[in-house]
Structure formats: structure tokens, C-alpha cells
Amino acid sequence: MFHFLAFMLLFFLVAVLVAIGMAVWALRRGIGMFRSAARKATGGEGRGARARGSAAGGTGSARRRAQAPPGVTIIDTRDRATASRRIFADDEGEYVDYEEVK
């Protein structure tokens, strides 16, 4: 009977260790997902940013920050060709001198 109780205790300890390992794995994965989402939302570059093709030297979408009021972050995720494209044609949208009528 003592062997049976020792086996049950060993089985219980293994089950507890497996459960703790799974909980640690899930927690680390959740923290990693949270960090990558925060990096993506703030435009920060973390591990592997060069490998994914960021503005730090890759060929993927360029991330550029625009001027915004303090506390507001605007991130441009368009590719370089789209981001550098002109909005108006050369013959449109020119500034015109005008006189104010009083």
C-alpha cells in the first residue's frame, strides 16, 4: 500500500509541475503578445524589427512619425511609393496671390 501512495504522490507532483509550467508558458506568451501590440501601437522597434522589414533598413512598409500635439502619436504605415506620391498634379493646387477686399 505504501508503494501505491508514493506513486500517487509522485503522479500528483508531476501533474502540479506540468500545470505550473503551462501557466508560466501562457503568462510569458501573453506578456509577449502585449509587448508586441504595444510596440506596434506606439511605432517602437523591438526584437526582429529589421527582419520584418521596418524603416530601419528593410524593404517593407516605412514607419514615419508626423508632427502631432504632445501625447498624440500618428504612425504612417504606407509603403514608400504610396507615401511619397504627390496628392495633386503639377498643374493643380498652386498658390495664388490675392487681394483682400475691404
PDB file of C-alpha atoms in Angstrom:
ATOM      1  CA  MET A   1       0.000   0.000   0.000  1.00  0.00           C
ATOM      2  CA  PHE A   2       2.886   2.351   0.701  1.00  0.00           C
ATOM      3  CA  HIS A   3       4.076   1.942  -2.902  1.00  0.00           C
ATOM      4  CA  PHE A   4       0.651   2.943  -4.184  1.00  0.00           C
ATOM      5  CA  LEU A   5       0.624   6.106  -2.030  1.00  0.00           C
ATOM      6  CA  ALA A   6       4.158   7.011  -3.145  1.00  0.00           C
ATOM      7  CA  PHE A   7       3.106   6.518  -6.778  1.00  0.00           C
ATOM      8  CA  MET A   8       0.051   8.732  -6.283  1.00  0.00           C
ATOM      9  CA  LEU A   9       2.168  11.418  -4.605  1.00  0.00           C
ATOM     10  CA  LEU A  10       4.665  11.302  -7.455  1.00  0.00           C
ATOM     11  CA  PHE A  11       1.841  11.482 -10.023  1.00  0.00           C
ATOM     12  CA  PHE A  12       0.329  14.455  -8.186  1.00  0.00           C
ATOM     13  CA  LEU A  13       3.683  16.277  -8.064  1.00  0.00           C
ATOM     14  CA  VAL A  14       4.261  15.708 -11.788  1.00  0.00           C
ATOM     15  CA  ALA A  15       0.752  16.973 -12.565  1.00  0.00           C
ATOM     16  CA  VAL A  16       1.334  20.092 -10.448  1.00  0.00           C
ATOM     17  CA  LEU A  17       4.695  20.766 -12.147  1.00  0.00           C
ATOM     18  CA  VAL A  18       3.121  20.376 -15.596  1.00  0.00           C
ATOM     19  CA  ALA A  19       0.293  22.744 -14.631  1.00  0.00           C
ATOM     20  CA  ILE A  20       2.776  25.319 -13.301  1.00  0.00           C
ATOM     21  CA  GLY A  21       4.848  25.009 -16.477  1.00  0.00           C
ATOM     22  CA  MET A  22       1.783  25.549 -18.658  1.00  0.00           C
ATOM     23  CA  ALA A  23       0.737  28.567 -16.594  1.00  0.00           C
ATOM     24  CA  VAL A  24       4.216  30.109 -16.880  1.00  0.00           C
ATOM     25  CA  TRP A  25       4.249  29.440 -20.633  1.00  0.00           C
ATOM     26  CA  ALA A  26       0.807  31.045 -21.091  1.00  0.00           C
ATOM     27  CA  LEU A  27       1.811  34.041 -18.974  1.00  0.00           C
ATOM     28  CA  ARG A  28       5.025  34.600 -20.930  1.00  0.00           C
ATOM     29  CA  ARG A  29       3.141  34.267 -24.220  1.00  0.00           C
ATOM     30  CA  GLY A  30       0.503  36.758 -23.057  1.00  0.00           C
ATOM     31  CA  ILE A  31       3.153  39.241 -21.957  1.00  0.00           C
ATOM     32  CA  GLY A  32       4.913  38.828 -25.304  1.00  0.00           C
ATOM     33  CA  MET A  33       1.689  39.470 -27.203  1.00  0.00           C
ATOM     34  CA  PHE A  34       1.007  42.532 -25.047  1.00  0.00           C
ATOM     35  CA  ARG A  35       4.513  43.880 -25.664  1.00  0.00           C
ATOM     36  CA  SER A  36       4.304  43.376 -29.427  1.00  0.00           C
ATOM     37  CA  ALA A  37       0.881  45.060 -29.539  1.00  0.00           C
ATOM     38  CA  ALA A  38       2.226  47.990 -27.525  1.00  0.00           C
ATOM     39  CA  ARG A  39       5.270  48.244 -29.796  1.00  0.00           C
ATOM     40  CA  LYS A  40       3.034  48.159 -32.857  1.00  0.00           C
ATOM     41  CA  ALA A  41       0.685  50.808 -31.441  1.00  0.00           C
ATOM     42  CA  THR A  42       3.493  53.175 -30.484  1.00  0.00           C
ATOM     43  CA  GLY A  43       5.649  52.610 -33.560  1.00  0.00           C
ATOM     44  CA  GLY A  44       8.544  51.308 -31.486  1.00  0.00           C
ATOM     45  CA  GLU A  45      11.018  48.824 -32.822  1.00  0.00           C
ATOM     46  CA  GLY A  46      11.829  45.775 -30.800  1.00  0.00           C
ATOM     47  CA  ARG A  47      13.424  42.424 -31.419  1.00  0.00           C
ATOM     48  CA  GLY A  48      13.366  41.323 -35.044  1.00  0.00           C
ATOM     49  CA  ALA A  49      12.311  44.680 -36.447  1.00  0.00           C
ATOM     50  CA  ARG A  50      14.973  44.526 -39.147  1.00  0.00           C
ATOM     51  CA  ALA A  51      13.974  41.006 -40.071  1.00  0.00           C
ATOM     52  CA  ARG A  52      10.339  42.076 -40.547  1.00  0.00           C
ATOM     53  CA  GLY A  53      11.310  44.914 -42.884  1.00  0.00           C
ATOM     54  CA  SER A  54      10.933  48.099 -40.890  1.00  0.00           C
ATOM     55  CA  ALA A  55      12.220  51.562 -41.713  1.00  0.00           C
ATOM     56  CA  ALA A  56      15.488  50.630 -40.030  1.00  0.00           C
ATOM     57  CA  GLY A  57      16.779  49.083 -43.226  1.00  0.00           C
ATOM     58  CA  GLY A  58      14.179  46.683 -44.567  1.00  0.00           C
ATOM     59  CA  THR A  59      12.096  46.844 -47.703  1.00  0.00           C
ATOM     60  CA  GLY A  60       8.670  46.636 -46.064  1.00  0.00           C
ATOM     61  CA  SER A  61       6.338  49.432 -45.127  1.00  0.00           C
ATOM     62  CA  ALA A  62       8.015  52.576 -43.892  1.00  0.00           C
ATOM     63  CA  ARG A  63       7.047  53.847 -40.473  1.00  0.00           C
ATOM     64  CA  ARG A  64       7.383  57.585 -40.122  1.00  0.00           C
ATOM     65  CA  ARG A  65       6.173  59.867 -37.373  1.00  0.00           C
ATOM     66  CA  ALA A  66       4.284  63.035 -38.269  1.00  0.00           C
ATOM     67  CA  GLN A  67       4.243  66.189 -36.165  1.00  0.00           C
ATOM     68  CA  ALA A  68       1.370  65.990 -33.716  1.00  0.00           C
ATOM     69  CA  PRO A  69       0.390  67.647 -30.442  1.00  0.00           C
ATOM     70  CA  PRO A  70       2.128  66.238 -27.350  1.00  0.00           C
ATOM     71  CA  GLY A  71       0.610  62.961 -26.266  1.00  0.00           C
ATOM     72  CA  VAL A  72      -0.718  62.094 -29.735  1.00  0.00           C
ATOM     73  CA  THR A  73       1.212  59.723 -31.987  1.00  0.00           C
ATOM     74  CA  ILE A  74       0.459  59.406 -35.687  1.00  0.00           C
ATOM     75  CA  ILE A  75       2.102  56.485 -37.479  1.00  0.00           C
ATOM     76  CA  ASP A  76       2.301  56.276 -41.270  1.00  0.00           C
ATOM     77  CA  THR A  77       2.364  52.606 -42.285  1.00  0.00           C
ATOM     78  CA  ARG A  78       2.077  53.091 -46.039  1.00  0.00           C
ATOM     79  CA  ASP A  79       4.810  51.720 -48.288  1.00  0.00           C
ATOM     80  CA  ARG A  80       7.445  54.167 -49.552  1.00  0.00           C
ATOM     81  CA  ALA A  81       5.960  54.525 -53.056  1.00  0.00           C
ATOM     82  CA  THR A  82       2.499  55.381 -51.742  1.00  0.00           C
ATOM     83  CA  ALA A  83       3.796  57.688 -49.006  1.00  0.00           C
ATOM     84  CA  SER A  84       5.959  59.755 -51.353  1.00  0.00           C
ATOM     85  CA  ARG A  85       3.273  60.078 -54.056  1.00  0.00           C
ATOM     86  CA  ARG A  86       2.037  63.611 -54.712  1.00  0.00           C
ATOM     87  CA  ILE A  87      -1.570  64.364 -53.899  1.00  0.00           C
ATOM     88  CA  PHE A  88      -2.059  66.976 -56.605  1.00  0.00           C
ATOM     89  CA  ALA A  89      -0.743  67.023 -60.171  1.00  0.00           C
ATOM     90  CA  ASP A  90       1.941  69.585 -61.088  1.00  0.00           C
ATOM     91  CA  ASP A  91      -0.604  71.883 -62.782  1.00  0.00           C
ATOM     92  CA  GLU A  92      -3.113  71.735 -59.907  1.00  0.00           C
ATOM     93  CA  GLY A  93      -3.179  73.183 -56.426  1.00  0.00           C
ATOM     94  CA  GLU A  94      -0.855  76.131 -56.917  1.00  0.00           C
ATOM     95  CA  TYR A  95      -0.902  79.030 -54.525  1.00  0.00           C
ATOM     96  CA  VAL A  96      -2.429  82.238 -55.930  1.00  0.00           C
ATOM     97  CA  ASP A  97      -1.780  85.775 -54.769  1.00  0.00           C
ATOM     98  CA  TYR A  98      -4.964  87.517 -53.778  1.00  0.00           C
ATOM     99  CA  GLU A  99      -6.012  90.873 -52.506  1.00  0.00           C
ATOM    100  CA  GLU A 100      -8.374  91.277 -49.631  1.00  0.00           C
ATOM    101  CA  VAL A 101     -11.387  93.491 -50.448  1.00  0.00           C
ATOM    102  CA  LYS A 102     -12.288  95.916 -47.664  1.00  0.00           C
TER     103      LYS A 102
END
